[in-house]
Coordinates of C-alpha atoms and ligand atoms in Angstrom, one line a residue:
M349 CA 105.0 118.2 65.9
C350 CA 104.4 119.4 62.4
G351 CA 105.9 118.3 59.1
I352 CA 107.2 120.5 56.3
V353 CA 108.2 119.7 52.7
G354 CA 109.6 121.7 49.8
F355 CA 110.2 121.0 46.2
T356 CA 111.8 122.7 43.2
G357 CA 112.2 121.0 39.8
Q358 CA 110.7 120.5 36.4
Q359 CA 107.6 118.5 37.5
N360 CA 104.4 119.8 39.0
A361 CA 105.2 120.5 42.6
A362 CA 101.8 119.9 44.2
P363 CA 101.5 116.1 43.7
I364 CA 105.1 115.7 45.1
L365 CA 104.3 118.0 48.1
L366 CA 101.2 116.0 48.8
D367 CA 103.0 112.7 48.6
G368 CA 105.7 114.1 51.0
L369 CA 103.0 115.3 53.4
K370 CA 101.3 111.9 53.5
K371 CA 104.6 110.4 54.6
L372 CA 104.9 113.1 57.3
E373 CA 101.3 112.9 58.4
Y374 CA 102.3 111.0 61.5
R375 CA 104.0 114.2 62.8
G376 CA 100.7 116.1 62.9
Y377 CA 97.3 115.7 61.3
D378 CA 94.8 118.3 62.3
S379 CA 95.2 120.6 59.2
A380 CA 97.4 120.9 56.2
G381 CA 98.3 123.2 53.3
I382 CA 100.5 123.8 50.3
A383 CA 101.8 127.0 48.6
V384 CA 102.8 126.6 44.9
M385 CA 104.5 129.2 42.7
C386 CA 103.6 129.6 39.1
D387 CA 104.4 132.6 36.8
A388 CA 105.5 134.7 39.8
Q389 CA 102.2 134.1 41.6
I390 CA 101.8 132.1 44.9
S391 CA 98.7 130.1 45.3
V392 CA 97.8 128.6 48.7
N393 CA 95.4 125.7 49.4
K394 CA 94.7 124.9 53.1
V395 CA 92.3 122.5 54.7
T396 CA 91.4 121.3 58.2
G397 CA 91.7 117.6 58.9
R398 CA 93.8 115.1 57.0
I399 CA 96.0 115.3 53.9
A400 CA 93.3 113.3 52.1
N401 CA 91.1 116.5 52.3
L402 CA 93.9 118.5 50.7
C403 CA 94.2 115.9 48.0
E404 CA 90.5 116.1 47.4
R405 CA 90.6 119.9 47.3
T406 CA 93.4 120.0 44.8
K407 CA 92.5 117.0 42.8
D408 CA 95.6 115.2 44.0
G409 CA 97.6 118.3 43.2
E410 CA 96.7 118.2 39.5
A411 CA 94.6 121.4 39.9
V412 CA 97.5 123.4 41.1
P413 CA 100.1 124.4 38.4
G414 CA 103.7 125.3 39.3
T415 CA 107.0 123.5 39.8
V416 CA 108.1 125.2 43.0
G417 CA 106.3 124.8 46.4
I418 CA 106.2 124.2 50.1
G419 CA 103.8 122.2 52.2
H420 CA 102.9 121.6 55.9
T421 CA 101.0 119.2 58.0
R422 CA 100.0 120.7 61.4
W423 CA 99.6 119.6 65.0
A424 CA 98.1 122.7 66.6
T425 CA 100.0 124.4 69.4
H426 CA 99.1 128.1 68.9
G427 CA 95.6 128.5 67.7
A428 CA 92.9 125.9 67.0
P429 CA 93.1 123.6 63.9
T430 CA 91.3 125.9 61.5
E431 CA 92.0 126.9 57.9
E432 CA 93.3 130.3 58.9
N433 CA 95.8 128.8 61.4
A434 CA 96.9 126.1 58.9
H435 CA 100.2 126.8 57.1
P436 CA 101.5 128.1 54.7
H437 CA 101.1 131.7 55.9
L438 CA 101.2 134.5 53.3
S439 CA 102.7 137.9 53.7
N440 CA 100.4 140.9 53.5
D441 CA 101.7 141.7 50.0
G442 CA 101.3 138.1 48.9
R443 CA 104.9 137.8 47.8
F444 CA 106.1 135.4 50.5
A445 CA 104.8 132.1 51.9
V446 CA 106.1 130.3 55.0
V447 CA 105.8 126.9 56.6
H448 CA 107.2 126.3 60.0
N449 CA 107.7 123.4 62.4
G450 CA 108.6 124.4 66.0
I451 CA 107.6 127.2 68.4
I452 CA 108.5 130.9 68.3
E453 CA 108.6 131.7 72.0
N454 CA 108.7 135.5 71.6
Y455 CA 106.0 135.7 69.1
I456 CA 103.6 137.9 71.2
A457 CA 106.1 140.7 71.4
L458 CA 107.0 140.4 67.7
R459 CA 103.3 140.3 66.8
E460 CA 102.5 143.5 68.8
K461 CA 105.4 145.3 67.2
L462 CA 104.4 144.2 63.7
I463 CA 100.8 145.2 64.3
K464 CA 102.0 148.7 65.4
D465 CA 104.0 148.9 62.2
G466 CA 100.9 148.3 60.1
Y467 CA 101.0 144.5 59.4
H468 CA 97.8 142.6 59.8
F469 CA 97.5 139.1 61.0
D470 CA 95.1 136.4 59.6
S471 CA 95.8 133.7 62.1
E472 CA 96.5 133.1 65.8
T473 CA 99.7 131.3 65.1
D474 CA 103.2 132.1 66.4
T475 CA 104.4 131.3 62.8
E476 CA 102.7 134.2 61.1
V477 CA 105.2 136.7 62.6
I478 CA 107.9 135.0 60.5
V479 CA 106.3 135.8 57.1
H480 CA 105.7 139.4 58.0
L481 CA 109.3 139.8 59.2
V482 CA 110.5 138.3 55.9
E483 CA 108.4 140.8 54.0
R484 CA 109.8 143.6 56.1
Y485 CA 113.5 142.6 55.6
Y486 CA 113.4 141.5 52.0
K487 CA 115.3 144.0 49.8
G488 CA 116.0 141.8 46.9
D489 CA 118.1 139.3 48.8
M490 CA 116.3 136.4 50.5
L491 CA 119.3 135.1 52.4
E492 CA 119.8 138.5 54.0
A493 CA 116.0 138.7 54.8
L494 CA 116.1 135.2 56.4
I495 CA 119.2 136.0 58.5
K496 CA 117.6 139.2 59.7
T497 CA 114.3 137.4 60.4
T498 CA 115.8 134.5 62.3
N499 CA 117.9 136.9 64.4
K500 CA 114.6 138.2 65.8
L501 CA 113.3 134.7 66.6
Q502 CA 113.6 132.9 69.9
G503 CA 112.6 129.3 70.1
S504 CA 112.8 126.5 67.6
Y505 CA 112.1 126.3 63.9
A506 CA 112.4 124.4 60.7
L507 CA 111.3 126.9 58.1
G508 CA 110.4 126.7 54.4
V509 CA 110.0 129.9 52.4
I510 CA 109.1 130.8 48.9
C511 CA 109.1 134.3 47.3
S512 CA 107.4 135.3 44.1
E513 CA 110.4 137.4 43.1
E514 CA 112.8 134.4 43.3
P515 CA 111.6 132.0 40.6
G516 CA 112.6 128.4 40.9
K517 CA 113.9 128.8 44.5
I518 CA 112.9 127.4 47.8
Y519 CA 114.6 128.5 51.1
A520 CA 115.0 126.7 54.3
A521 CA 116.4 127.5 57.8
R522 CA 116.8 125.4 60.9
E523 CA 117.1 125.9 64.6
A524 CA 116.4 123.0 67.0
S525 CA 113.9 121.3 64.6
P526 CA 114.9 118.7 62.1
L527 CA 115.3 119.6 58.4
I528 CA 116.8 117.5 55.7
I529 CA 117.6 118.4 52.1
G530 CA 117.0 115.8 49.4
V531 CA 119.4 116.2 46.5
G532 CA 117.9 114.9 43.2
A533 CA 118.7 115.1 39.5
D534 CA 117.4 118.5 38.2
E535 CA 115.2 118.7 41.3
N536 CA 115.8 119.3 45.0
Y537 CA 113.7 118.9 48.1
F538 CA 113.6 119.5 51.8
A539 CA 111.6 117.8 54.5
S540 CA 111.3 117.3 58.2
D541 CA 112.1 113.6 57.9
V542 CA 113.8 111.4 55.3
T543 CA 110.7 109.2 54.9
A544 CA 109.3 112.0 52.8
L545 CA 112.3 112.0 50.6
V546 CA 113.3 108.4 50.0
N547 CA 110.7 107.9 47.2
H548 CA 112.6 110.5 45.2
T549 CA 116.2 110.5 46.3
R550 CA 118.5 108.8 48.7
N551 CA 121.1 111.5 48.7
V552 CA 120.5 113.8 51.6
I553 CA 122.1 116.7 53.5
Y554 CA 121.4 117.2 57.1
L555 CA 121.0 120.9 57.9
E556 CA 122.5 122.0 61.2
D557 CA 121.2 124.5 63.7
G558 CA 121.8 128.0 62.5
E559 CA 122.1 127.1 58.8
F560 CA 120.2 128.3 55.8
A561 CA 119.7 126.6 52.5
E562 CA 118.8 128.0 49.0
L563 CA 117.5 125.3 46.6
S564 CA 117.0 125.6 42.9
P565 CA 116.4 122.7 40.5
D566 CA 120.1 122.3 39.8
A567 CA 121.8 123.6 42.9
V568 CA 121.8 123.4 46.7
H569 CA 123.6 126.1 48.6
V570 CA 124.0 126.1 52.4
Y571 CA 125.1 129.1 54.4
D572 CA 125.9 129.6 58.1
C573 CA 124.3 132.2 60.4
L574 CA 126.5 134.9 59.0
G575 CA 125.7 134.1 55.4
K576 CA 129.0 132.4 54.6
P577 CA 128.8 129.4 52.3
V578 CA 129.2 126.0 54.1
D579 CA 130.5 122.9 52.4
K580 CA 128.0 120.1 53.3
K581 CA 128.5 116.3 53.0
V582 CA 125.9 114.4 51.0
T583 CA 124.9 111.3 52.9
R584 CA 123.3 108.2 51.3
V585 CA 120.1 107.0 53.1
L586 CA 120.3 103.2 53.4
W587 CA 116.6 102.7 54.4
D588 CA 114.6 100.5 52.2
V589 CA 111.8 102.5 50.5
Q590 CA 109.4 99.6 51.3
A591 CA 110.1 100.1 55.0
A592 CA 108.2 103.3 54.9
E593 CA 105.2 101.7 53.1
K594 CA 102.4 99.6 54.6
G595 CA 103.3 96.6 52.5
G596 CA 99.9 94.9 52.6
Y597 CA 99.2 95.5 56.3
E598 CA 96.1 97.3 57.3
H599 CA 98.0 99.6 59.6
F600 CA 101.7 100.7 60.1
M601 CA 101.4 99.6 63.7
L602 CA 100.6 96.0 62.8
K603 CA 103.4 96.0 60.2
E604 CA 105.8 97.4 62.8
I605 CA 104.8 94.8 65.4
M606 CA 105.5 92.1 62.9
E607 CA 108.8 93.7 61.9
Q608 CA 110.1 93.3 65.5
P609 CA 112.0 90.1 65.0
A610 CA 113.9 91.6 62.1
A611 CA 114.4 95.0 63.9
V612 CA 115.7 93.5 67.1
K613 CA 118.0 91.3 65.0
A614 CA 119.3 94.4 63.2
T615 CA 120.0 95.9 66.7
I616 CA 121.9 92.8 68.0
A617 CA 123.7 91.2 65.0
P618 CA 126.2 93.9 64.1
R619 CA 127.3 94.2 67.7
V620 CA 128.1 90.5 68.4
K621 CA 131.5 89.3 67.2
D622 CA 133.2 86.1 68.1
G623 CA 130.9 85.4 71.0
K624 CA 131.4 88.9 72.5
I625 CA 129.3 92.1 72.5
V626 CA 131.2 94.9 70.7
F627 CA 130.1 98.5 70.8
E628 CA 132.4 100.1 68.3
E629 CA 130.5 103.4 68.7
L630 CA 131.4 103.6 72.4
G631 CA 134.7 105.0 73.4
I632 CA 134.2 104.3 77.1
T633 CA 137.4 102.8 78.6
L634 CA 137.6 100.6 81.7
P635 CA 139.1 103.4 83.8
Q636 CA 136.3 105.7 82.7
L637 CA 133.7 103.1 83.4
K638 CA 135.1 102.5 86.9
K639 CA 134.7 106.2 87.7
I640 CA 130.9 106.1 86.9
R641 CA 129.0 106.1 90.2
K642 CA 125.6 106.0 88.7
I643 CA 123.7 105.8 85.4
V644 CA 120.8 108.2 84.9
I645 CA 118.4 107.2 82.1
T646 CA 116.2 109.9 80.8
A647 CA 113.5 109.9 78.1
C648 CA 109.8 110.6 77.5
G649 CA 106.8 108.3 76.8
S650 CA 107.6 104.8 75.7
A651 CA 111.3 105.5 75.6
Y652 CA 111.1 106.3 79.4
Y653 CA 109.4 102.9 79.9
A654 CA 112.2 101.3 77.9
G655 CA 114.5 102.8 80.5
C656 CA 112.4 101.4 83.3
A657 CA 112.6 97.9 81.7
G658 CA 116.4 98.2 81.1
K659 CA 117.3 99.3 84.6
Y660 CA 116.8 95.8 86.1
A661 CA 119.3 94.3 83.7
I662 CA 121.9 97.0 84.1
E663 CA 121.8 97.0 87.9
H664 CA 121.6 93.2 88.1
L665 CA 124.5 92.5 85.8
S666 CA 126.8 95.5 86.0
K667 CA 126.0 96.5 89.6
I668 CA 126.0 100.1 88.6
P669 CA 123.1 102.0 90.2
V670 CA 120.5 103.2 87.7
E671 CA 118.0 106.0 88.1
V672 CA 115.3 106.4 85.4
E673 CA 113.9 110.0 85.1
L674 CA 111.2 111.5 83.0
A675 CA 113.0 114.1 80.9
S676 CA 110.3 116.7 81.5
E677 CA 110.9 116.3 85.2
L678 CA 114.7 116.0 85.2
R679 CA 115.2 119.2 83.3
Y680 CA 113.7 121.3 86.1
S681 CA 114.8 119.2 89.1
D682 CA 118.2 120.7 89.7
P683 CA 119.6 117.1 89.3
L684 CA 122.5 115.8 91.3
I685 CA 124.5 114.9 88.3
D686 CA 128.2 115.4 87.7
E687 CA 131.2 113.9 85.8
H688 CA 130.7 110.6 87.6
T689 CA 127.3 110.2 86.1
L690 CA 126.7 108.4 82.8
L691 CA 123.6 109.9 81.2
V692 CA 121.7 107.5 78.9
V693 CA 119.3 109.3 76.7
I694 CA 116.7 107.3 74.9
S695 CA 114.7 108.6 72.0
Q696 CA 113.3 107.0 68.8
S697 CA 113.1 110.3 66.9
G698 CA 116.0 112.0 68.6
E699 CA 114.0 115.2 68.4
T700 CA 111.9 115.2 71.6
A701 CA 112.1 118.7 73.1
D702 CA 112.0 117.7 76.7
T703 CA 114.6 114.9 76.2
I704 CA 117.0 117.4 74.4
A705 CA 116.5 119.9 77.2
A706 CA 117.2 117.4 80.0
M707 CA 120.3 116.2 78.1
K708 CA 121.7 119.7 77.7
E709 CA 121.0 120.3 81.5
C710 CA 122.9 117.2 82.5
K711 CA 125.8 117.7 80.0
A712 CA 126.2 121.2 81.5
R713 CA 126.7 119.5 84.9
G714 CA 129.5 117.4 83.5
A715 CA 127.8 114.1 82.7
K716 CA 129.0 112.1 79.7
S717 CA 126.0 111.2 77.5
L718 CA 125.2 108.0 75.7
A719 CA 122.3 108.3 73.3
I720 CA 120.1 105.3 72.2
V721 CA 118.4 106.7 69.0
N722 CA 116.7 105.4 65.9
V723 CA 116.8 108.4 63.6
V724 CA 120.2 108.9 62.1
G725 CA 121.6 112.4 62.3
S726 CA 118.9 113.5 64.8
T727 CA 119.6 116.2 67.4
V728 CA 120.0 113.8 70.3
A729 CA 122.4 111.7 68.2
K730 CA 124.5 114.8 67.5
L731 CA 124.5 116.2 71.0
A732 CA 125.6 112.9 72.6
D733 CA 129.2 111.9 73.4
Y734 CA 128.4 108.4 72.2
T735 CA 125.5 107.3 70.0
V736 CA 124.1 103.8 69.7
Y737 CA 121.7 103.5 66.9
T738 CA 118.9 101.0 67.3
W739 CA 118.6 100.3 63.5
A740 CA 114.8 99.7 63.8
G741 CA 114.2 101.3 60.4
P742 CA 111.5 103.9 59.9
E743 CA 108.7 103.8 62.4
I744 CA 105.6 105.5 61.1
A745 CA 102.7 104.6 63.5
V746 CA 102.5 107.1 66.3
A747 CA 102.4 104.4 68.9
T748 CA 105.9 103.0 69.0
T749 CA 106.5 99.2 68.9
K750 CA 109.7 98.2 67.3
G751 CA 111.2 101.5 68.5
Y752 CA 110.6 100.4 72.1
T753 CA 111.8 96.8 71.7
T754 CA 115.0 97.8 70.0
Q755 CA 115.7 100.4 72.7
V756 CA 115.2 97.9 75.5
T757 CA 117.5 95.5 73.5
V758 CA 120.3 98.0 73.4
L759 CA 120.0 98.5 77.2
Y760 CA 120.3 94.7 77.7
M761 CA 123.4 94.6 75.6
L762 CA 124.9 97.6 77.4
A763 CA 124.1 95.9 80.7
L764 CA 126.1 92.8 79.7
Y765 CA 128.8 94.7 78.0
F766 CA 129.5 96.9 81.1
A767 CA 129.2 93.9 83.4
D768 CA 131.8 92.1 81.3
M769 CA 134.2 95.1 81.2
L770 CA 133.9 95.4 85.0
D771 CA 134.4 91.6 85.3
R772 CA 131.1 91.2 87.2
V773 CA 129.4 88.5 85.3
D774 CA 130.2 84.8 85.3
D775 CA 127.4 83.5 83.1
Y776 CA 128.3 85.8 80.2
S777 CA 127.8 83.3 77.3
I778 CA 124.4 82.1 78.7
R779 CA 123.2 85.7 79.0
L780 CA 124.5 86.6 75.5
K781 CA 122.7 83.5 74.1
A782 CA 119.5 84.7 75.7
I783 CA 119.9 88.1 74.2
E784 CA 120.7 86.6 70.8
S785 CA 117.5 84.4 71.1
L786 CA 115.3 87.5 71.4
P787 CA 114.4 87.9 67.7
R788 CA 113.3 84.2 67.5
K789 CA 111.3 84.5 70.7
I790 CA 109.6 87.6 69.6
Q791 CA 108.5 85.7 66.5
Q792 CA 107.2 82.9 68.8
A793 CA 105.4 85.4 70.9
I794 CA 103.6 86.7 67.8
D795 CA 102.8 83.2 66.6
I796 CA 101.4 81.8 69.9
N797 CA 99.1 84.8 70.5
S798 CA 97.0 84.8 67.3
H799 CA 94.0 84.4 69.6
V800 CA 94.5 87.8 71.1
Q801 CA 92.3 89.3 68.4
Y802 CA 89.4 87.3 69.9
L803 CA 90.3 88.4 73.4
A804 CA 90.0 91.9 72.2
Q805 CA 86.3 91.2 71.3
K806 CA 85.8 90.5 75.0
Y807 CA 87.7 93.4 76.5
H808 CA 87.2 96.2 74.0
G809 CA 84.0 97.5 75.7
S810 CA 85.6 97.8 79.2
K811 CA 85.5 101.2 80.9
S812 CA 89.0 100.8 82.3
L813 CA 91.7 98.2 82.4
F814 CA 94.3 97.6 85.1
F815 CA 97.7 96.2 84.3
I816 CA 99.6 94.6 87.2
G817 CA 103.0 93.1 87.7
R818 CA 106.1 93.2 89.7
N819 CA 109.7 94.0 88.9
T820 CA 110.4 93.5 85.1
D821 CA 106.7 92.6 84.7
Y822 CA 105.8 96.0 86.2
A823 CA 108.1 97.8 83.9
T824 CA 106.4 96.1 80.9
A825 CA 102.9 96.7 82.4
L826 CA 103.7 100.5 82.2
E827 CA 104.4 100.3 78.5
G828 CA 101.5 97.9 77.9
S829 CA 99.0 100.2 79.5
L830 CA 100.3 103.2 77.6
K831 CA 99.8 101.3 74.3
M832 CA 96.2 100.6 75.3
K833 CA 95.5 104.2 76.3
E834 CA 97.1 105.9 73.4
I835 CA 95.5 103.9 70.6
S836 CA 92.2 102.5 72.0
Y837 CA 91.4 105.6 74.2
L838 CA 90.4 103.2 77.0
H839 CA 91.4 104.2 80.5
A840 CA 94.3 101.9 81.4
E841 CA 96.5 102.0 84.5
A842 CA 99.6 100.1 85.4
Y843 CA 100.2 99.3 89.1
A844 CA 103.1 97.5 90.8
A845 CA 101.0 94.5 91.9
G846 CA 102.2 94.9 95.5
E847 CA 100.8 98.4 95.7
L848 CA 97.2 97.3 94.9
K849 CA 96.4 96.9 98.6
H850 CA 97.5 100.5 99.3
G851 CA 94.5 102.0 97.6
T852 CA 93.8 100.8 94.1
I853 CA 92.1 97.6 95.2
A854 CA 89.2 99.8 96.2
L855 CA 88.4 100.1 92.5
I856 CA 88.2 96.4 91.9
E857 CA 84.6 95.3 91.5
D858 CA 82.7 92.6 89.6
H859 CA 84.0 92.1 86.0
Q860 CA 86.7 94.7 86.3
P861 CA 89.4 93.5 83.8
V862 CA 92.8 93.1 85.3
I863 CA 95.7 92.2 83.0
A864 CA 98.2 90.4 85.2
L865 CA 101.8 90.0 84.0
C866 CA 103.4 86.9 85.5
C867 CA 106.6 86.2 83.6
N868 CA 109.2 86.6 86.3
P869 CA 109.6 83.3 88.2
M870 CA 111.4 85.1 91.0
I871 CA 108.3 86.9 92.1
M872 CA 105.6 84.7 90.4
E873 CA 104.1 83.5 93.7
K874 CA 103.7 87.1 94.9
T875 CA 101.9 88.2 91.8
L876 CA 99.8 85.0 92.1
S877 CA 98.6 86.2 95.5
N878 CA 97.6 89.5 93.9
I879 CA 95.7 87.7 91.2
V880 CA 93.8 85.8 93.9
E881 CA 93.1 89.1 95.8
V882 CA 91.5 90.7 92.8
K883 CA 89.7 87.6 91.7
S884 CA 88.1 87.3 95.1
R885 CA 86.7 90.9 94.6
G886 CA 85.1 89.9 91.3
A887 CA 87.9 90.9 88.8
E888 CA 88.2 89.2 85.4
V889 CA 91.8 88.3 85.0
L890 CA 93.7 88.1 81.7
A891 CA 97.1 86.6 82.6
L892 CA 100.3 86.9 80.6
T893 CA 102.6 84.1 81.4
F894 CA 104.5 81.0 80.2
K895 CA 102.5 78.4 78.3
N896 CA 103.0 75.7 80.9
N897 CA 102.5 77.8 84.0
Q898 CA 99.9 75.6 85.7
K899 CA 99.6 77.7 88.8
I900 CA 98.4 80.8 86.9
L901 CA 96.4 78.7 84.4
S902 CA 94.3 77.4 87.3
V903 CA 93.3 80.9 88.6
A904 CA 93.1 83.3 85.7
D905 CA 90.1 83.6 83.3
D906 CA 92.0 84.3 80.0
F907 CA 95.6 84.0 78.8
M908 CA 98.3 85.4 76.6
F909 CA 101.6 83.6 76.4
I910 CA 105.3 84.1 76.1
P911 CA 107.9 81.5 75.3
D912 CA 110.5 80.6 78.0
I913 CA 113.1 83.4 78.3
D914 CA 115.6 84.6 80.8
A915 CA 113.4 86.8 83.1
L916 CA 116.0 89.6 83.1
F917 CA 115.4 90.1 79.3
S918 CA 111.7 89.3 79.2
A919 CA 110.3 92.8 78.6
V920 CA 111.1 92.7 74.9
I921 CA 109.0 89.5 74.6
E922 CA 106.2 90.3 77.1
I923 CA 105.3 93.5 75.4
V924 CA 104.5 91.8 72.1
P925 CA 101.1 90.3 73.2
L926 CA 100.3 93.5 74.9
Q927 CA 100.9 95.5 71.7
L928 CA 98.7 93.0 69.9
L929 CA 96.0 93.4 72.5
A930 CA 96.0 97.2 72.3
Y931 CA 96.0 97.0 68.5
Y932 CA 93.0 94.7 68.3
V933 CA 91.1 96.5 71.0
A934 CA 91.6 99.8 69.1
K935 CA 90.5 98.0 65.9
E936 CA 87.3 96.7 67.6
N937 CA 86.6 100.3 68.8
G938 CA 87.1 101.7 65.3
C939 CA 90.0 104.0 66.3
D940 CA 92.4 105.6 64.0
I941 CA 95.2 103.3 65.0
D942 CA 98.2 104.8 63.3
K943 CA 97.2 108.4 64.1
P944 CA 95.5 108.5 67.5
K945 CA 93.7 111.7 68.4
N946 CA 95.7 114.5 70.0
L947 CA 99.0 112.7 69.7
A948 CA 102.1 113.3 67.5
K949 CA 105.0 111.0 67.0
S950 CA 107.7 113.5 67.4
V951 CA 107.0 116.0 70.2
T952 CA 109.4 118.8 69.4
V953 CA 107.7 121.3 71.7
E954 CA 107.7 121.4 75.5
Ligands
G6P143 C1 105.6 110.8 71.7 C2 105.2 109.5 71.0 C3 105.7 108.3 71.9 C4 107.1 108.4 72.2 C5 107.5 109.7 72.9 C6 109.0 109.9 73.0 O1 104.8 111.0 72.8 O2 103.9 109.4 70.7 O3 105.4 107.1 71.2 O4 107.5 107.3 73.1 O5 107.0 110.8 72.1 O6 109.5 110.0 71.7 P1 111.0 109.7 71.3 O7 111.1 110.0 69.8 O8 111.8 110.6 72.1 O9 111.3 108.3 71.6

């Protein structure tokens, strides 16, 4: 939801903090701030709006002296996006500054108590209680003050703290919000995400829940919740620095759409050996697999739609029943889940609060969990019994593209892998070849849809757009319409085409755009009838189908195309023109494509 950074070293801290915040801006972008320490004084600069405003205010950090500091980019939860509510927050005596990502659930009670005890509050945030508690408990030992403070907190936090009496030091604490330490030469860092670190160092330490860190320019010390030192492993980040840069593209989203052939290849290639799918990270044996009565997939947003798309392949190939549940619903649904359920958790970030909560609920009921995650070392990855990384590389645009396609690809591979283990598939090699062809076909889908930017000129002014399809086409329609809504702000709805006549068709009138997905030969004729139905009520139909599909070509008004592909695995290809359409419509409408309003990439609060 929010992003935090910290730096201690020999260089000026402010420009480094600002650079880190720019990399984290996707996590929240309604206000930002930095606190820098110089000669035992803490100076704070805060702005509303984007990091660019903070750069302007501080002359790209040059106007702020000091080699130690912390920074924050905010996505407001408690209190409006104002300067007062922006982090860092200062203690009443000005000796401490705090940045926080997460939510302090018991902040109202803590706030009332602190006010009674004479502390005054400058903001409406939940975070501000932390800095006052630190001031209360500090008696010359920051670790002790932090342990006492966090003992009072309920909820989630990644914290960064500086103290004017602790020169050269930055402190961090973590509970259920990501925090990574960057180990440099004569300088050290922390951040919510490795993308803020890779420009400076590739050596990182993943802080665990309940741990604290004390960083000075030449040392990193990590402690457990009792203050005992913990030996931590330094991990090398393998991501290419370039991968977190725009690399000549106008937007990260377009770059990430274009990266999909390579990303999906990176998902598939390491897991195919000698003509067989190999999941070395899965320890599921045949007797264990045979005991699984159902698979429950849970996730939020696009990851949930990835589950909807993957369900068809898993059920068709492995014959294991699959339920796909929104994590925010599953967690409170008293689910019928036990040790005979395989829980598949999908999350690009691995930090989505609802997804984590649903996962914990199902694990407590005895389900084994398999996580499909992009971010290495994330909470979901750590909680899972088995973790399959998608290897999509850093995804910066808030609207996911390669995150989604790589997730669906893993589901296809699991479908075929389980089917083979259970001896339920007789066209294994043909299916595997189809999966292996996905990167090439995604590239073709990009190449044959260059005209989509012109279609966007026709459709960008629409009041609303309907996406229709059946079966795998319907699953893709759901994700296609979400892409359109989230970045172009147009009202877009996906309907199972067969459901139109049960109500929605009442909304079809002259010139109503309908985007019809017709990529599944098995039910093509049925969708065709739906196209005719809406056409006869005046709709303008933009069809997504195969290039040579004469039947559709003769009825629709406009077209997007996909290359021939096994219909069971088509979602990964079909979504590409829909991503491009959403992108170009948003561009026509002058929207902030990489950072859509009101959204955050990683939703670490409920
Ligand atoms: C947010 C993002 C979506 C994403 C969803 C789930 O809403 O804006 O793009 O699909 O969270 O995120 P996850 O990291 O769990 O896949």
